[in-house]
């Protein structure tokens, strides 16, 4: 939710991911200070492994627009809390 109370949804992909936060590439970037809910899917690394899902809430700490026209920029969000689940676990 933005500091003004506006709720938005967007899809993107991660450039960096850690328990402390993540950097997301997305066509629309929220303003710094926005509280964001993030859901990242981590696919299995082999046929016998399981996939993981990182569900987190954080705050946008940095926005990086892409200098090239038509290519999405991204934002960094610091996790305030997160949970790591197997893809089979319910919400």
GROMACS .gro file of C-alpha atoms in nm:
model
   91
    1UNK     CA    1   0.000   0.000   0.000
    2UNK     CA    2   0.138   0.340  -0.095
    3UNK     CA    3   0.187   0.612   0.167
    4UNK     CA    4  -0.135   0.767   0.028
    5UNK     CA    5  -0.331   0.445   0.097
    6UNK     CA    6  -0.358   0.323  -0.265
    7UNK     CA    7  -0.355  -0.055  -0.318
    8UNK     CA    8  -0.196  -0.193  -0.636
    9UNK     CA    9  -0.087  -0.529  -0.778
   10UNK     CA   10   0.195  -0.603  -1.017
   11UNK     CA   11   0.399  -0.897  -1.138
   12UNK     CA   12   0.772  -0.899  -1.177
   13UNK     CA   13   1.074  -1.113  -1.117
   14UNK     CA   14   1.353  -1.109  -0.863
   15UNK     CA   15   1.706  -0.995  -0.934
   16UNK     CA   16   1.824  -1.057  -0.577
   17UNK     CA   17   1.657  -1.248  -0.296
   18UNK     CA   18   1.756  -1.300   0.069
   19UNK     CA   19   1.591  -1.324   0.413
   20UNK     CA   20   1.661  -0.950   0.451
   21UNK     CA   21   1.474  -0.844   0.138
   22UNK     CA   22   1.464  -0.857  -0.239
   23UNK     CA   23   1.509  -0.652  -0.553
   24UNK     CA   24   1.222  -0.685  -0.800
   25UNK     CA   25   1.214  -0.598  -1.170
   26UNK     CA   26   0.865  -0.474  -1.254
   27UNK     CA   27   0.699  -0.247  -1.511
   28UNK     CA   28   0.557  -0.023  -1.235
   29UNK     CA   29   0.757   0.073  -0.928
   30UNK     CA   30   0.600   0.184  -0.600
   31UNK     CA   31   0.733   0.494  -0.423
   32UNK     CA   32   0.999   0.466  -0.151
   33UNK     CA   33   0.830   0.400   0.184
   34UNK     CA   34   0.547   0.191   0.040
   35UNK     CA   35   0.458  -0.124   0.235
   36UNK     CA   36   0.454  -0.416  -0.009
   37UNK     CA   37   0.345  -0.777   0.012
   38UNK     CA   38   0.570  -1.005  -0.193
   39UNK     CA   39   0.528  -1.366  -0.296
   40UNK     CA   40   0.831  -1.528  -0.461
   41UNK     CA   41   0.829  -1.879  -0.606
   42UNK     CA   42   1.157  -2.071  -0.590
   43UNK     CA   43   1.137  -2.366  -0.831
   44UNK     CA   44   1.288  -2.705  -0.750
   45UNK     CA   45   1.650  -2.748  -0.855
   46UNK     CA   46   1.601  -3.109  -0.962
   47UNK     CA   47   1.325  -3.361  -1.033
   48UNK     CA   48   1.344  -3.501  -0.680
   49UNK     CA   49   1.357  -3.164  -0.500
   50UNK     CA   50   1.060  -2.957  -0.389
   51UNK     CA   51   0.976  -2.598  -0.478
   52UNK     CA   52   0.962  -2.320  -0.221
   53UNK     CA   53   0.753  -2.009  -0.183
   54UNK     CA   54   0.872  -1.703   0.011
   55UNK     CA   55   0.581  -1.493   0.136
   56UNK     CA   56   0.690  -1.163   0.285
   57UNK     CA   57   0.592  -0.811   0.379
   58UNK     CA   58   0.841  -0.530   0.352
   59UNK     CA   59   0.897  -0.165   0.280
   60UNK     CA   60   1.035  -0.013  -0.041
   61UNK     CA   61   1.378   0.135   0.036
   62UNK     CA   62   1.506   0.213  -0.316
   63UNK     CA   63   1.366   0.259  -0.667
   64UNK     CA   64   1.583   0.224  -0.978
   65UNK     CA   65   1.426   0.335  -1.306
   66UNK     CA   66   1.578   0.179  -1.616
   67UNK     CA   67   1.750   0.441  -1.832
   68UNK     CA   68   1.654   0.255  -2.151
   69UNK     CA   69   1.311   0.333  -2.293
   70UNK     CA   70   1.066   0.043  -2.275
   71UNK     CA   71   1.269  -0.170  -2.031
   72UNK     CA   72   1.127  -0.206  -1.678
   73UNK     CA   73   1.311  -0.070  -1.377
   74UNK     CA   74   1.283  -0.214  -1.031
   75UNK     CA   75   1.279  -0.161  -0.658
   76UNK     CA   76   1.445  -0.290  -0.343
   77UNK     CA   77   1.228  -0.384  -0.045
   78UNK     CA   78   1.355  -0.468   0.304
   79UNK     CA   79   1.161  -0.756   0.461
   80UNK     CA   80   0.976  -0.677   0.781
   81UNK     CA   81   0.868  -1.040   0.810
   82UNK     CA   82   0.867  -1.349   0.591
   83UNK     CA   83   0.781  -1.716   0.590
   84UNK     CA   84   0.927  -1.987   0.370
   85UNK     CA   85   0.684  -2.261   0.266
   86UNK     CA   86   0.695  -2.562   0.042
   87UNK     CA   87   0.472  -2.515  -0.261
   88UNK     CA   88   0.238  -2.786  -0.126
   89UNK     CA   89   0.164  -2.595   0.197
   90UNK     CA   90  -0.159  -2.391   0.215
   91UNK     CA   91  -0.154  -2.012   0.266
   0.00000   0.00000   0.00000
